[in-house]
Amino acid sequence: AVVSTQSTGEIFSTDDFFMLNEANEYRFVHADLELGHKWNQQRVEGALAEGISPVIVDNTNTQFWEMRPYVIAGVENGYNCYFIEPPTEWKFKINQLHRKTKHGLNKGQLVAALKRYEKNPTVEKVIGPAYLSKIKNNRCEGESSGSGNISHTGDSSCQAAGYVPF
């Protein structure tokens, strides 16, 4: 999730793409997953550009590259990013994950997802130190313009902090 300290906010999930109606009927179609992710990224980018805060991205991202578009958009829009992992005891237990999945994953697919899971994400790990430095420098150069959009936390030091809950 991309977060700041204002009082209103929104939660964005790629799963919303698969909601069929107001009755919240969910129908996951694996073939449409990439389209769903692009749709969700566009919604998040729009919310960030509007200054909505906090912006929470509620996705199952197992690798840093899956988080990258959200983190880049957050940092480019002056947000502090934080990564929050659900505090459930069963998050690495295959049998419980298999019972709870809404995506029709079998146990082998869940084992594979856990094997590729990258732990302890930070902004620098997700987007790379060179890109982070470039964004930070670009934002700091624009700080004197008085745009007021450098930091949504009220901090004028122009530091890019790190996280996103996925």
JSON list of N, CA, C and O in Angstrom, two decimals, residues 26-56:
[
{"chain": "A", "resi": 26, "resn": "TYR", "atom": "N", "xyz": [-17.91, -13.07, -7.12]},
{"chain": "A", "resi": 26, "resn": "TYR", "atom": "CA", "xyz": [-16.51, -13.09, -7.55]},
{"chain": "A", "resi": 26, "resn": "TYR", "atom": "C", "xyz": [-16.28, -14.26, -8.50]},
{"chain": "A", "resi": 26, "resn": "TYR", "atom": "O", "xyz": [-16.62, -15.39, -8.18]},
{"chain": "A", "resi": 27, "resn": "ARG", "atom": "N", "xyz": [-15.70, -13.97, -9.66]},
{"chain": "A", "resi": 27, "resn": "ARG", "atom": "CA", "xyz": [-15.38, -15.04, -10.60]},
{"chain": "A", "resi": 27, "resn": "ARG", "atom": "C", "xyz": [-13.98, -14.77, -11.17]},
{"chain": "A", "resi": 27, "resn": "ARG", "atom": "O", "xyz": [-13.81, -13.98, -12.08]},
{"chain": "A", "resi": 28, "resn": "PHE", "atom": "N", "xyz": [-12.99, -15.46, -10.62]},
{"chain": "A", "resi": 28, "resn": "PHE", "atom": "CA", "xyz": [-11.61, -15.29, -11.06]},
{"chain": "A", "resi": 28, "resn": "PHE", "atom": "C", "xyz": [-11.38, -16.06, -12.36]},
{"chain": "A", "resi": 28, "resn": "PHE", "atom": "O", "xyz": [-11.74, -17.23, -12.47]},
{"chain": "A", "resi": 29, "resn": "VAL", "atom": "N", "xyz": [-10.79, -15.37, -13.34]},
{"chain": "A", "resi": 29, "resn": "VAL", "atom": "CA", "xyz": [-10.44, -15.97, -14.63]},
{"chain": "A", "resi": 29, "resn": "VAL", "atom": "C", "xyz": [-8.95, -15.73, -14.84]},
{"chain": "A", "resi": 29, "resn": "VAL", "atom": "O", "xyz": [-8.53, -14.60, -15.09]},
{"chain": "A", "resi": 30, "resn": "HIS", "atom": "N", "xyz": [-8.16, -16.78, -14.69]},
{"chain": "A", "resi": 30, "resn": "HIS", "atom": "CA", "xyz": [-6.70, -16.63, -14.76]},
{"chain": "A", "resi": 30, "resn": "HIS", "atom": "C", "xyz": [-6.24, -15.97, -16.05]},
{"chain": "A", "resi": 30, "resn": "HIS", "atom": "O", "xyz": [-5.30, -15.18, -16.05]},
{"chain": "A", "resi": 31, "resn": "ALA", "atom": "N", "xyz": [-6.90, -16.26, -17.15]},
{"chain": "A", "resi": 31, "resn": "ALA", "atom": "CA", "xyz": [-6.51, -15.68, -18.45]},
{"chain": "A", "resi": 31, "resn": "ALA", "atom": "C", "xyz": [-6.64, -14.16, -18.46]},
{"chain": "A", "resi": 31, "resn": "ALA", "atom": "O", "xyz": [-5.98, -13.49, -19.26]},
{"chain": "A", "resi": 32, "resn": "ASP", "atom": "N", "xyz": [-7.45, -13.59, -17.57]},
{"chain": "A", "resi": 32, "resn": "ASP", "atom": "CA", "xyz": [-7.66, -12.14, -17.51]},
{"chain": "A", "resi": 32, "resn": "ASP", "atom": "C", "xyz": [-6.82, -11.46, -16.43]},
{"chain": "A", "resi": 32, "resn": "ASP", "atom": "O", "xyz": [-6.98, -10.26, -16.18]},
{"chain": "A", "resi": 33, "resn": "LEU", "atom": "N", "xyz": [-5.94, -12.20, -15.78]},
{"chain": "A", "resi": 33, "resn": "LEU", "atom": "CA", "xyz": [-5.18, -11.65, -14.65]},
{"chain": "A", "resi": 33, "resn": "LEU", "atom": "C", "xyz": [-4.31, -10.47, -15.05]},
{"chain": "A", "resi": 33, "resn": "LEU", "atom": "O", "xyz": [-4.29, -9.45, -14.37]},
{"chain": "A", "resi": 34, "resn": "GLU", "atom": "N", "xyz": [-3.59, -10.57, -16.16]},
{"chain": "A", "resi": 34, "resn": "GLU", "atom": "CA", "xyz": [-2.73, -9.45, -16.58]},
{"chain": "A", "resi": 34, "resn": "GLU", "atom": "C", "xyz": [-3.56, -8.20, -16.86]},
{"chain": "A", "resi": 34, "resn": "GLU", "atom": "O", "xyz": [-3.19, -7.09, -16.46]},
{"chain": "A", "resi": 35, "resn": "LEU", "atom": "N", "xyz": [-4.69, -8.36, -17.51]},
{"chain": "A", "resi": 35, "resn": "LEU", "atom": "CA", "xyz": [-5.59, -7.24, -17.78]},
{"chain": "A", "resi": 35, "resn": "LEU", "atom": "C", "xyz": [-6.10, -6.64, -16.46]},
{"chain": "A", "resi": 35, "resn": "LEU", "atom": "O", "xyz": [-6.17, -5.42, -16.31]},
{"chain": "A", "resi": 36, "resn": "GLY", "atom": "N", "xyz": [-6.42, -7.50, -15.51]},
{"chain": "A", "resi": 36, "resn": "GLY", "atom": "CA", "xyz": [-6.87, -7.04, -14.20]},
{"chain": "A", "resi": 36, "resn": "GLY", "atom": "C", "xyz": [-5.80, -6.23, -13.48]},
{"chain": "A", "resi": 36, "resn": "GLY", "atom": "O", "xyz": [-6.10, -5.21, -12.85]},
{"chain": "A", "resi": 37, "resn": "HIS", "atom": "N", "xyz": [-4.55, -6.68, -13.56]},
{"chain": "A", "resi": 37, "resn": "HIS", "atom": "CA", "xyz": [-3.46, -5.94, -12.92]},
{"chain": "A", "resi": 37, "resn": "HIS", "atom": "C", "xyz": [-3.27, -4.58, -13.58]},
{"chain": "A", "resi": 37, "resn": "HIS", "atom": "O", "xyz": [-3.09, -3.57, -12.89]},
{"chain": "A", "resi": 38, "resn": "LYS", "atom": "N", "xyz": [-3.31, -4.50, -14.89]},
{"chain": "A", "resi": 38, "resn": "LYS", "atom": "CA", "xyz": [-3.17, -3.21, -15.58]},
{"chain": "A", "resi": 38, "resn": "LYS", "atom": "C", "xyz": [-4.30, -2.27, -15.20]},
{"chain": "A", "resi": 38, "resn": "LYS", "atom": "O", "xyz": [-4.09, -1.08, -14.97]},
{"chain": "A", "resi": 39, "resn": "TRP", "atom": "N", "xyz": [-5.51, -2.79, -15.13]},
{"chain": "A", "resi": 39, "resn": "TRP", "atom": "CA", "xyz": [-6.68, -2.01, -14.72]},
{"chain": "A", "resi": 39, "resn": "TRP", "atom": "C", "xyz": [-6.47, -1.45, -13.31]},
{"chain": "A", "resi": 39, "resn": "TRP", "atom": "O", "xyz": [-6.72, -0.27, -13.06]},
{"chain": "A", "resi": 40, "resn": "ASN", "atom": "N", "xyz": [-6.00, -2.28, -12.40]},
{"chain": "A", "resi": 40, "resn": "ASN", "atom": "CA", "xyz": [-5.79, -1.85, -11.02]},
{"chain": "A", "resi": 40, "resn": "ASN", "atom": "C", "xyz": [-4.67, -0.81, -10.94]},
{"chain": "A", "resi": 40, "resn": "ASN", "atom": "O", "xyz": [-4.79, 0.17, -10.21]},
{"chain": "A", "resi": 41, "resn": "GLN", "atom": "N", "xyz": [-3.60, -1.01, -11.67]},
{"chain": "A", "resi": 41, "resn": "GLN", "atom": "CA", "xyz": [-2.50, -0.05, -11.68]},
{"chain": "A", "resi": 41, "resn": "GLN", "atom": "C", "xyz": [-2.97, 1.32, -12.15]},
{"chain": "A", "resi": 41, "resn": "GLN", "atom": "O", "xyz": [-2.60, 2.35, -11.58]},
{"chain": "A", "resi": 42, "resn": "GLN", "atom": "N", "xyz": [-3.83, 1.36, -13.17]},
{"chain": "A", "resi": 42, "resn": "GLN", "atom": "CA", "xyz": [-4.36, 2.64, -13.66]},
{"chain": "A", "resi": 42, "resn": "GLN", "atom": "C", "xyz": [-5.21, 3.32, -12.59]},
{"chain": "A", "resi": 42, "resn": "GLN", "atom": "O", "xyz": [-5.14, 4.54, -12.42]},
{"chain": "A", "resi": 43, "resn": "ARG", "atom": "N", "xyz": [-5.99, 2.54, -11.87]},
{"chain": "A", "resi": 43, "resn": "ARG", "atom": "CA", "xyz": [-6.81, 3.13, -10.80]},
{"chain": "A", "resi": 43, "resn": "ARG", "atom": "C", "xyz": [-5.94, 3.71, -9.70]},
{"chain": "A", "resi": 43, "resn": "ARG", "atom": "O", "xyz": [-6.20, 4.81, -9.20]},
{"chain": "A", "resi": 44, "resn": "VAL", "atom": "N", "xyz": [-4.89, 2.99, -9.33]},
{"chain": "A", "resi": 44, "resn": "VAL", "atom": "CA", "xyz": [-3.98, 3.46, -8.29]},
{"chain": "A", "resi": 44, "resn": "VAL", "atom": "C", "xyz": [-3.27, 4.73, -8.75]},
{"chain": "A", "resi": 44, "resn": "VAL", "atom": "O", "xyz": [-3.18, 5.71, -8.01]},
{"chain": "A", "resi": 45, "resn": "GLU", "atom": "N", "xyz": [-2.76, 4.73, -9.98]},
{"chain": "A", "resi": 45, "resn": "GLU", "atom": "CA", "xyz": [-2.07, 5.91, -10.49]},
{"chain": "A", "resi": 45, "resn": "GLU", "atom": "C", "xyz": [-2.99, 7.13, -10.50]},
{"chain": "A", "resi": 45, "resn": "GLU", "atom": "O", "xyz": [-2.57, 8.23, -10.16]},
{"chain": "A", "resi": 46, "resn": "GLY", "atom": "N", "xyz": [-4.26, 6.94, -10.85]},
{"chain": "A", "resi": 46, "resn": "GLY", "atom": "CA", "xyz": [-5.21, 8.04, -10.83]},
{"chain": "A", "resi": 46, "resn": "GLY", "atom": "C", "xyz": [-5.43, 8.58, -9.42]},
{"chain": "A", "resi": 46, "resn": "GLY", "atom": "O", "xyz": [-5.47, 9.80, -9.20]},
{"chain": "A", "resi": 47, "resn": "ALA", "atom": "N", "xyz": [-5.57, 7.68, -8.45]},
{"chain": "A", "resi": 47, "resn": "ALA", "atom": "CA", "xyz": [-5.77, 8.09, -7.06]},
{"chain": "A", "resi": 47, "resn": "ALA", "atom": "C", "xyz": [-4.55, 8.84, -6.53]},
{"chain": "A", "resi": 47, "resn": "ALA", "atom": "O", "xyz": [-4.68, 9.84, -5.83]},
{"chain": "A", "resi": 48, "resn": "LEU", "atom": "N", "xyz": [-3.36, 8.36, -6.88]},
{"chain": "A", "resi": 48, "resn": "LEU", "atom": "CA", "xyz": [-2.14, 9.03, -6.44]},
{"chain": "A", "resi": 48, "resn": "LEU", "atom": "C", "xyz": [-2.03, 10.42, -7.05]},
{"chain": "A", "resi": 48, "resn": "LEU", "atom": "O", "xyz": [-1.66, 11.38, -6.37]},
{"chain": "A", "resi": 49, "resn": "ALA", "atom": "N", "xyz": [-2.36, 10.54, -8.33]},
{"chain": "A", "resi": 49, "resn": "ALA", "atom": "CA", "xyz": [-2.30, 11.84, -9.00]},
{"chain": "A", "resi": 49, "resn": "ALA", "atom": "C", "xyz": [-3.29, 12.82, -8.38]},
{"chain": "A", "resi": 49, "resn": "ALA", "atom": "O", "xyz": [-3.03, 14.03, -8.34]},
{"chain": "A", "resi": 50, "resn": "GLU", "atom": "N", "xyz": [-4.41, 12.31, -7.86]},
{"chain": "A", "resi": 50, "resn": "GLU", "atom": "CA", "xyz": [-5.41, 13.15, -7.21]},
{"chain": "A", "resi": 50, "resn": "GLU", "atom": "C", "xyz": [-5.02, 13.50, -5.77]},
{"chain": "A", "resi": 50, "resn": "GLU", "atom": "O", "xyz": [-5.69, 14.31, -5.14]},
{"chain": "A", "resi": 51, "resn": "GLY", "atom": "N", "xyz": [-3.99, 12.86, -5.24]},
{"chain": "A", "resi": 51, "resn": "GLY", "atom": "CA", "xyz": [-3.57, 13.13, -3.87]},
{"chain": "A", "resi": 51, "resn": "GLY", "atom": "C", "xyz": [-4.39, 12.41, -2.82]},
{"chain": "A", "resi": 51, "resn": "GLY", "atom": "O", "xyz": [-4.36, 12.77, -1.65]},
{"chain": "A", "resi": 52, "resn": "ILE", "atom": "N", "xyz": [-5.12, 11.38, -3.21]},
{"chain": "A", "resi": 52, "resn": "ILE", "atom": "CA", "xyz": [-5.90, 10.59, -2.25]},
{"chain": "A", "resi": 52, "resn": "ILE", "atom": "C", "xyz": [-4.94, 9.91, -1.30]},
{"chain": "A", "resi": 52, "resn": "ILE", "atom": "O", "xyz": [-3.88, 9.43, -1.69]},
{"chain": "A", "resi": 53, "resn": "SER", "atom": "N", "xyz": [-5.32, 9.87, -0.02]},
{"chain": "A", "resi": 53, "resn": "SER", "atom": "CA", "xyz": [-4.43, 9.27, 0.96]},
{"chain": "A", "resi": 53, "resn": "SER", "atom": "C", "xyz": [-5.23, 8.77, 2.16]},
{"chain": "A", "resi": 53, "resn": "SER", "atom": "O", "xyz": [-6.14, 9.48, 2.61]},
{"chain": "A", "resi": 54, "resn": "PRO", "atom": "N", "xyz": [-4.93, 7.59, 2.64]},
{"chain": "A", "resi": 54, "resn": "PRO", "atom": "CA", "xyz": [-3.93, 6.69, 2.08]},
{"chain": "A", "resi": 54, "resn": "PRO", "atom": "C", "xyz": [-4.46, 5.94, 0.87]},
{"chain": "A", "resi": 54, "resn": "PRO", "atom": "O", "xyz": [-5.66, 5.79, 0.69]},
{"chain": "A", "resi": 55, "resn": "VAL", "atom": "N", "xyz": [-3.55, 5.47, 0.07]},
{"chain": "A", "resi": 55, "resn": "VAL", "atom": "CA", "xyz": [-3.85, 4.57, -1.03]},
{"chain": "A", "resi": 55, "resn": "VAL", "atom": "C", "xyz": [-3.30, 3.22, -0.62]},
{"chain": "A", "resi": 55, "resn": "VAL", "atom": "O", "xyz": [-2.10, 3.09, -0.35]},
{"chain": "A", "resi": 56, "resn": "ILE", "atom": "N", "xyz": [-4.17, 2.23, -0.55]},
{"chain": "A", "resi": 56, "resn": "ILE", "atom": "CA", "xyz": [-3.76, 0.89, -0.12]},
{"chain": "A", "resi": 56, "resn": "ILE", "atom": "C", "xyz": [-3.92, -0.06, -1.29]},
{"chain": "A", "resi": 56, "resn": "ILE", "atom": "O", "xyz": [-5.00, -0.14, -1.88]}
]
